[in-house]
Coordinates of C-alpha atoms in Angstrom, one line a residue:
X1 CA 46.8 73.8 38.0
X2 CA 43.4 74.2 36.5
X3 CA 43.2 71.4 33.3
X4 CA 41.1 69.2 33.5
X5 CA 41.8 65.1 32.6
X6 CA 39.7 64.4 29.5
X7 CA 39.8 60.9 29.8
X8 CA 38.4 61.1 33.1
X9 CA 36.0 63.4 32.2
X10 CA 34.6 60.7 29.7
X11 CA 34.8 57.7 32.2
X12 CA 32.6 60.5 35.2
X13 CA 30.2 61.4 31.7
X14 CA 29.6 57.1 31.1
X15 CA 28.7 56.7 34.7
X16 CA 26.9 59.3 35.2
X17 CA 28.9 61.1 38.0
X18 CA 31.6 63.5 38.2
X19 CA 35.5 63.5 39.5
X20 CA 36.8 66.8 41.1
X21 CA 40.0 67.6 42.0
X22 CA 40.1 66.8 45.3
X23 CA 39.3 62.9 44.4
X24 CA 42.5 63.5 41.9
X25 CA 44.7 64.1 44.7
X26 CA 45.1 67.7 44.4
X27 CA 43.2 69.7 47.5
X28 CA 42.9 73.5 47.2
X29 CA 41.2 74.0 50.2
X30 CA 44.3 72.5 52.2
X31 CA 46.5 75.1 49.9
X32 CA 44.5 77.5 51.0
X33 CA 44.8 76.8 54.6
X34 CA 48.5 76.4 54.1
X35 CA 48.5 80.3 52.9
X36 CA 46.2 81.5 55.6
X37 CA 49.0 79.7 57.8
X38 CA 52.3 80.9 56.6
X39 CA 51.3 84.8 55.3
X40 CA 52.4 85.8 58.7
X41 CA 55.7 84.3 57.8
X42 CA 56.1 86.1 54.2
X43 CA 55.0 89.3 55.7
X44 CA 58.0 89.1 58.3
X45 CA 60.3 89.0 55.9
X46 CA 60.5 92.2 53.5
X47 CA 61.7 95.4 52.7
X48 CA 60.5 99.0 52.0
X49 CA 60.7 98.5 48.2
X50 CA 57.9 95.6 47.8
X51 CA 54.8 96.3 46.4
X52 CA 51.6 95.0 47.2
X53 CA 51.0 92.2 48.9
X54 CA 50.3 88.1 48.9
X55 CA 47.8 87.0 46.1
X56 CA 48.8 88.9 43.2
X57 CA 49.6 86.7 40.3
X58 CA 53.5 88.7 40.5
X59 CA 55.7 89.8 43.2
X60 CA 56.2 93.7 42.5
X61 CA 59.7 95.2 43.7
X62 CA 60.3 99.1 43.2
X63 CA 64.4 99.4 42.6
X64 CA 64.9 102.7 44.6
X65 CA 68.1 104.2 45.9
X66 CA 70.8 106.4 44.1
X67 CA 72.2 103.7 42.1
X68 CA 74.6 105.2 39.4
X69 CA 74.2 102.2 36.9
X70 CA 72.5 99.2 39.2
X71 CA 72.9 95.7 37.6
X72 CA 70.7 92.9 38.5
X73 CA 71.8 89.7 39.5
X74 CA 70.5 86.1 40.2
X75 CA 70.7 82.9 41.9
X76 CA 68.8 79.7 41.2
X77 CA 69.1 76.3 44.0
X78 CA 67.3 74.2 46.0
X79 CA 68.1 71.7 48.6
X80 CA 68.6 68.9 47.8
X81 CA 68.7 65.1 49.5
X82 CA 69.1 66.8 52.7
X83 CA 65.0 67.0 52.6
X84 CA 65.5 63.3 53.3
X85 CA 66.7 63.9 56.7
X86 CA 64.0 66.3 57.2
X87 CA 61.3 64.5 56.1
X88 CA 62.5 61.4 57.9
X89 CA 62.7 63.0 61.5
X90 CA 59.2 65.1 60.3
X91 CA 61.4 68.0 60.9
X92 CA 60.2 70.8 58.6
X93 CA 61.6 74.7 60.2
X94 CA 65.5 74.7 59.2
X95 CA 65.6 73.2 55.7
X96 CA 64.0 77.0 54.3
X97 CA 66.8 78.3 55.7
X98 CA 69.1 76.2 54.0
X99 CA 67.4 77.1 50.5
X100 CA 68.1 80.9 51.3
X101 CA 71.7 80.5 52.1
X102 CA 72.1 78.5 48.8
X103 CA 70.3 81.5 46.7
X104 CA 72.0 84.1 48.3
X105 CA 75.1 83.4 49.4
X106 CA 76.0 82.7 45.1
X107 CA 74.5 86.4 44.7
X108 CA 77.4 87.8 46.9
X109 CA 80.2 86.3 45.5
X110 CA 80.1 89.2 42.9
X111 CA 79.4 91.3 45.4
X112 CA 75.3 92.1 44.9
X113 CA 73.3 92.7 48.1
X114 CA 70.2 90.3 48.0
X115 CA 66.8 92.1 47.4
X116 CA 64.2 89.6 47.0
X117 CA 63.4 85.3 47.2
X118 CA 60.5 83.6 45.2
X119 CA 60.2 80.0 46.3
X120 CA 59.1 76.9 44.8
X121 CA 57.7 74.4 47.2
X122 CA 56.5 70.9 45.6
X123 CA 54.4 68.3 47.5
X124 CA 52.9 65.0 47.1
X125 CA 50.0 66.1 49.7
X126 CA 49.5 69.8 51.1
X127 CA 49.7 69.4 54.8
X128 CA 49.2 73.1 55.9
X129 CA 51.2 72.7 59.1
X130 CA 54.1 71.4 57.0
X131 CA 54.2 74.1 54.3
X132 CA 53.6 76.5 56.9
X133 CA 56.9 75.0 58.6
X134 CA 58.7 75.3 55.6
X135 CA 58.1 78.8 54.9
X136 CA 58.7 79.9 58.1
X137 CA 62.0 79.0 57.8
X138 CA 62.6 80.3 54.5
X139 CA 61.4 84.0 56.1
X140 CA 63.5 82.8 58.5
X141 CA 66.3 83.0 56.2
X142 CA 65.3 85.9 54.0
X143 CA 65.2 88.3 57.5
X144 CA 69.3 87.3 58.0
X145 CA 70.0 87.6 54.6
X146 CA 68.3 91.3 54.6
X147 CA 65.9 90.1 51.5
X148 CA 62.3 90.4 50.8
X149 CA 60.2 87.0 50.3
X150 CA 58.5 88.2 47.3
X151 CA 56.4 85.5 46.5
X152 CA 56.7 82.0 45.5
X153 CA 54.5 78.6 44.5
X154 CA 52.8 75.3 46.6
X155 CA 51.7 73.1 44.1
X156 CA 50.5 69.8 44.8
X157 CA 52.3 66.4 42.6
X158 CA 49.8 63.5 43.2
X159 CA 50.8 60.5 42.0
X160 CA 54.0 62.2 40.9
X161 CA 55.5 62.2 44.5
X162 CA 54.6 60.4 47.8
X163 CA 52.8 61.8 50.0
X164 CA 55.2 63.0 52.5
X165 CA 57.7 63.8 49.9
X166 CA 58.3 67.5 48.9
X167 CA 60.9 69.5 46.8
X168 CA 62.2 72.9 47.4
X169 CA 63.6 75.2 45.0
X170 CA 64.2 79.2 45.1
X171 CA 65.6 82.4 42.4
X172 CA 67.2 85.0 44.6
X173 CA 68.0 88.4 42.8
X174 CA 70.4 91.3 44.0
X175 CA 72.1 94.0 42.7
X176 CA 75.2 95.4 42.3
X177 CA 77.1 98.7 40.7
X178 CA 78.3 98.3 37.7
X179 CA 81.9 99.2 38.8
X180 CA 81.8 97.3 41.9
X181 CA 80.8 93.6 40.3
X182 CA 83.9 91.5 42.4
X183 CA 85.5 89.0 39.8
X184 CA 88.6 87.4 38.7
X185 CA 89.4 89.9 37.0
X186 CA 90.8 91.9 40.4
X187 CA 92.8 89.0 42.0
X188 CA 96.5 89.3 42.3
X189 CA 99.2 87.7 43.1
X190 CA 99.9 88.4 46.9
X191 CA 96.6 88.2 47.5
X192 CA 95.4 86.5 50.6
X193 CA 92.3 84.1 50.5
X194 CA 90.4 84.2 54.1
X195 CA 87.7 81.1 55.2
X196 CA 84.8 81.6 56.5
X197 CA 84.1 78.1 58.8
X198 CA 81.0 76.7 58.0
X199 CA 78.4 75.3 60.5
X200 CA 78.7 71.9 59.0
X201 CA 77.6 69.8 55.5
X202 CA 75.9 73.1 54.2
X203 CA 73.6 71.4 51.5
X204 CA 75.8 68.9 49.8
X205 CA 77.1 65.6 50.1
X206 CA 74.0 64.3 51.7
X207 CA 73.6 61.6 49.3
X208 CA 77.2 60.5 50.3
X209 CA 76.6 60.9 54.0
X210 CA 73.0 58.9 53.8
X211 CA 74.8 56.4 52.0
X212 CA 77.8 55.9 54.6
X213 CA 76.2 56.6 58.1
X214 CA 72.4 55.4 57.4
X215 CA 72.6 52.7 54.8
X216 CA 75.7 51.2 55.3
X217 CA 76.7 52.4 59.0
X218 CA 72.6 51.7 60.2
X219 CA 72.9 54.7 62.5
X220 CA 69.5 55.9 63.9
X221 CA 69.3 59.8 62.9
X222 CA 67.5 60.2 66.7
X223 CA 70.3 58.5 68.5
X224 CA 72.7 60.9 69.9
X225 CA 76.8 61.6 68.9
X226 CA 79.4 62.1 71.7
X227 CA 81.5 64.0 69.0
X228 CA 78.1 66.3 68.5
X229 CA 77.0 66.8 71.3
X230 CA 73.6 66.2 70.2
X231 CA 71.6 63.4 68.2
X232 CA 72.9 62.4 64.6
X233 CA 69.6 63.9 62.8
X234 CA 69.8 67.1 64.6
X235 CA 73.7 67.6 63.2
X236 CA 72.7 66.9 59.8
X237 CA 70.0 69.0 59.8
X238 CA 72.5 72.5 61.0
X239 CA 71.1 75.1 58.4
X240 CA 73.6 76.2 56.1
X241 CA 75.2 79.5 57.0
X242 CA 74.1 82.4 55.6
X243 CA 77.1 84.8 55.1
X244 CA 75.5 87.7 52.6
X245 CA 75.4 90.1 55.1
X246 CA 79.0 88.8 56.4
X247 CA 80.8 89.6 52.7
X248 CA 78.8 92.5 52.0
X249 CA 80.2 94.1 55.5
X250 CA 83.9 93.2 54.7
X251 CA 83.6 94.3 50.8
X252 CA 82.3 98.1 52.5
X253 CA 85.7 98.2 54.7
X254 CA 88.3 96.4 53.0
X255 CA 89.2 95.8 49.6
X256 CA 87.8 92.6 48.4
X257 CA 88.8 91.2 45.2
X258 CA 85.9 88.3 45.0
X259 CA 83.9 85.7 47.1
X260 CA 83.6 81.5 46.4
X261 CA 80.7 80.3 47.9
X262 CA 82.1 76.3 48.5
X263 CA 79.4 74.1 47.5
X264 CA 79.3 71.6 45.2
X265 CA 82.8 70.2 44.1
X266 CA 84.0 71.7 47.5
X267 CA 86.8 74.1 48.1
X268 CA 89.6 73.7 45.3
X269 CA 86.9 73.5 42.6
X270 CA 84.7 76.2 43.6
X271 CA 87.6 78.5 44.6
X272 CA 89.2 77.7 41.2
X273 CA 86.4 79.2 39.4
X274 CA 87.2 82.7 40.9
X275 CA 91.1 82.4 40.8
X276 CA 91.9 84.1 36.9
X277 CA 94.7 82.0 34.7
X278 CA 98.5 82.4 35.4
X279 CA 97.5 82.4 39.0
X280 CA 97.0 79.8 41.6
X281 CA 95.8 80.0 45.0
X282 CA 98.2 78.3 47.4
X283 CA 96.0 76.9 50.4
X284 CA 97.3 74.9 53.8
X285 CA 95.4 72.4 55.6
X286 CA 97.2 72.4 58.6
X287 CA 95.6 76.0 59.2
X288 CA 92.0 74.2 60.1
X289 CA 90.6 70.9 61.3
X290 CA 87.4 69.5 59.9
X291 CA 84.6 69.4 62.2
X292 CA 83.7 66.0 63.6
X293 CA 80.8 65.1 61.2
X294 CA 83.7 65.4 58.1
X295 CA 85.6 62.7 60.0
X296 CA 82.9 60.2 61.0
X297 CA 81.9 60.3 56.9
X298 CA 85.1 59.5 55.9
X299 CA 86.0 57.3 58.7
X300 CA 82.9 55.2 58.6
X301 CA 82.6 54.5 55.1
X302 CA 86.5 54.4 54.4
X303 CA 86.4 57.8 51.9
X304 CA 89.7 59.1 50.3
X305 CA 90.6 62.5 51.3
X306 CA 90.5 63.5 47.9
X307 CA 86.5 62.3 47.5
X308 CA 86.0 63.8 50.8
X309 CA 87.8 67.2 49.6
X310 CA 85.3 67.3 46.2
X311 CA 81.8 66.4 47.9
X312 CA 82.6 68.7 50.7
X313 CA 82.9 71.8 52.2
X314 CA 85.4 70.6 54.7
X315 CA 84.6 73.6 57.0
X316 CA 85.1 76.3 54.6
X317 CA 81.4 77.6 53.5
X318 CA 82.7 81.2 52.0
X319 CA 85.7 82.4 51.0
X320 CA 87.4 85.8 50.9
X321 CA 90.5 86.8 48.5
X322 CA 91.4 90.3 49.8
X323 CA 94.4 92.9 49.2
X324 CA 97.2 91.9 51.5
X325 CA 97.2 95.0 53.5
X326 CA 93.3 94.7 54.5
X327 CA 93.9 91.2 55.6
X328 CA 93.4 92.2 59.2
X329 CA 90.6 94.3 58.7
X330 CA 88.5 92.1 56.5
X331 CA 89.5 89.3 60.0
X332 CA 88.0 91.9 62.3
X333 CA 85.0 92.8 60.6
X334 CA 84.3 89.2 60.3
X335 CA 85.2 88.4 63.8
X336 CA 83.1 91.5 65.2
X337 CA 79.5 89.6 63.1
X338 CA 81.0 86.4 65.1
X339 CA 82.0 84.8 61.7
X340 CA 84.6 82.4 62.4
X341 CA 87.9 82.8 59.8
X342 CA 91.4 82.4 59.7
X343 CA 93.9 82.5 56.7
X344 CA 93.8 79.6 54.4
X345 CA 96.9 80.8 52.1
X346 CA 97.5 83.4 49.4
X347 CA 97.1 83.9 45.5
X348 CA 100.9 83.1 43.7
X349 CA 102.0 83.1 39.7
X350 CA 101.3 80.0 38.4
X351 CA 104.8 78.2 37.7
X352 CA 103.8 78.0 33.7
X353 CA 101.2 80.9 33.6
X354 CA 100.6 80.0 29.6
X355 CA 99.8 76.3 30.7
X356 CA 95.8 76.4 31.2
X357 CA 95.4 73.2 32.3
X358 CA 97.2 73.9 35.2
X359 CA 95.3 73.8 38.4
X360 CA 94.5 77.0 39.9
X361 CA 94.1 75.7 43.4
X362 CA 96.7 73.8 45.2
X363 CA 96.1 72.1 48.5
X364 CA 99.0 71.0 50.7
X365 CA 100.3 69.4 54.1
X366 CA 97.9 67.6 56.4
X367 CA 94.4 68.7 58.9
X368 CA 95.3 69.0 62.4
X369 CA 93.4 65.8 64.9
X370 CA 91.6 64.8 61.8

């Protein structure tokens, strides 16, 4: 962030003045500030293995332990259009938690225990207090998902964003024995898939839900919901669940054949991609009800069940598919972290296994009171 604009160079050289940065848009003594104000924050949130400390031009991470043949594994996300809703209520502390849980929560589904986040925070203007904000939510996140902040970026877009505009994006990396990597490869049939309730939209959709309650519906984010309990910006602003430390506690006492983190493209898609061919997972609505904020989306702006169903997660954030006999066990061990679950169905031969254009997740009957 160092280059220098010839062309203004040449314009300060005719008049006989100069430019700095600062008159560019880009402060570094705010940056500065905005370390000196969130280092307390990064510190927080490590582990015995990191190296060093802030201001090295690298994060440095010492892989110790007794691994017998360790692989590495990595997760790459951001936030998304819920920053809208955060920047719009000037509400900063939660959405680092949601970038965590994004990072981290894809690193489990093979079963790899989260080590270490580097962020990427983007801003029209540094505002210290706001990038400390931020950051102290994404320790925030790193100390419940048991990973070291290792480092990470503020650089400052002028003329490139607003002012008040930022982007957040993270790389999460974890690691996982060789011979304990969870994929599709393990599921069988008789298999039962377990849910993992969410604590609301997650991190997707919110381009759908700003489109049906705020554009078109006019609601005021600070007015408050009867069905929440609370206003409508404070619902839409629940941090996503992080559930790393959840799965990695049922895959050490039950028998887990895989994860699906439901994100993007919801629960049959994202399921789907852990669910091998020949197989299909057989799931029942009737075994949960939607939270109110799924219902007022597709009430409101009239969306089919099947839109609803692909945009989001419906209440399901994480998934389980477990051997039959540890069903109960994996339910306890989720129930004793205060995870709420319940069984969503189980894994059947496809009815044409040699057909792969069959769909591997099937959804059927109807959500209670939704």
């Amino acid at each position: 962030m160092t280059d220098r604009d010839s062309a203004a160079d040449a314009t300060a050289n005719d008049r006989g003045d100069g430019l700095s940065y600062a008159a560019a848009g880009v402060d570094i003594d705010a940056g500065e500030r905005a370390v000196e104000l969130f280092a307390p924050h990064a510190k927080r949130a490590s582990r015995p293995e990191v190296m060093g400390g802030l201001g090295g031009f690298s994060g440095l991470f010492a892989l110790k332990g007794n691994y017998r043949e360790p692989v590495l594994a990595a997760a790459s996300d951001g936030v998304g259009t819920k920053l809208a809703i955060a920047q719009a209520m000037n509400k900063h502390d939660t959405v680092g938690r949601d970038l965590v849980a994004m990072c981290v929560d894809d690193l489990v589904v093979c079963g790899a225990e989260p080590l270490f986040l580097q962020d990427y925070v983007a801003v029209g203007k540094v505002v210290p207090e706001t990038v400390a904000q931020i950051v102290a939510g994404i320790a925030d996140g790193c100390v419940d998902a048991g990973c070291a902040l290792l480092g990470g970026e503020t650089a400052e877009h002028p003329g490139l964003m607003d002012e008040d505009h930022y982007d957040l994006s993270a790389t999460a990396v974890g690691v996982v024995e060789a011979d304990s990597i969870l994929s599709p490869e393990r599921v069988r049939p008789g298999d039962v898939v377990i849910a993992m309730g969410s604590s609301g939209l997650h991190s997707n959709g919110y381009s759908l839900a700003r489109k049906v309650l705020l554009e078109w519906g006019h609601m005021d984010l600070a007015g408050h919901v009867e069905e929440f309990g609370r206003s409508l910006g404070e619902e839409l602003l629940e941090p996503t669940r992080i559930y790393a430390r959840d799965c990695l506690a049922v895959a050490a006492e039950a028998d887990v054949r895989t994860f699906a983190h439901v994100t993007g493209g919801g629960l049959a898609e994202n399921l789907a991609r852990v669910i091998p061919a020949g197989l299909v997972a057989e799931i029942e609505r009737e075994t949960w009800t939607p939270a109110p904020v799924f219902a007022l989306i597709a009430q409101r702006g009239r969306v089919a069940r099947e839109e609803m169903e692909r945009t989001f997660n419906m209440g399901v954030g994480m998934v389980a598919v477990v051997a039959p006999e540890d069903t109960e066990r994996a339910q306890a061990v989720l129930t004793a972290r205060h995870v709420d679950n319940w069984v969503l169905g189980s894994i059947k031969r496809a009815a044409e296994p040699k057909n792969p254009d069959l769909p591997r997740v099937a959804l059927s009957g109807e959500h209670p009171r939704f």
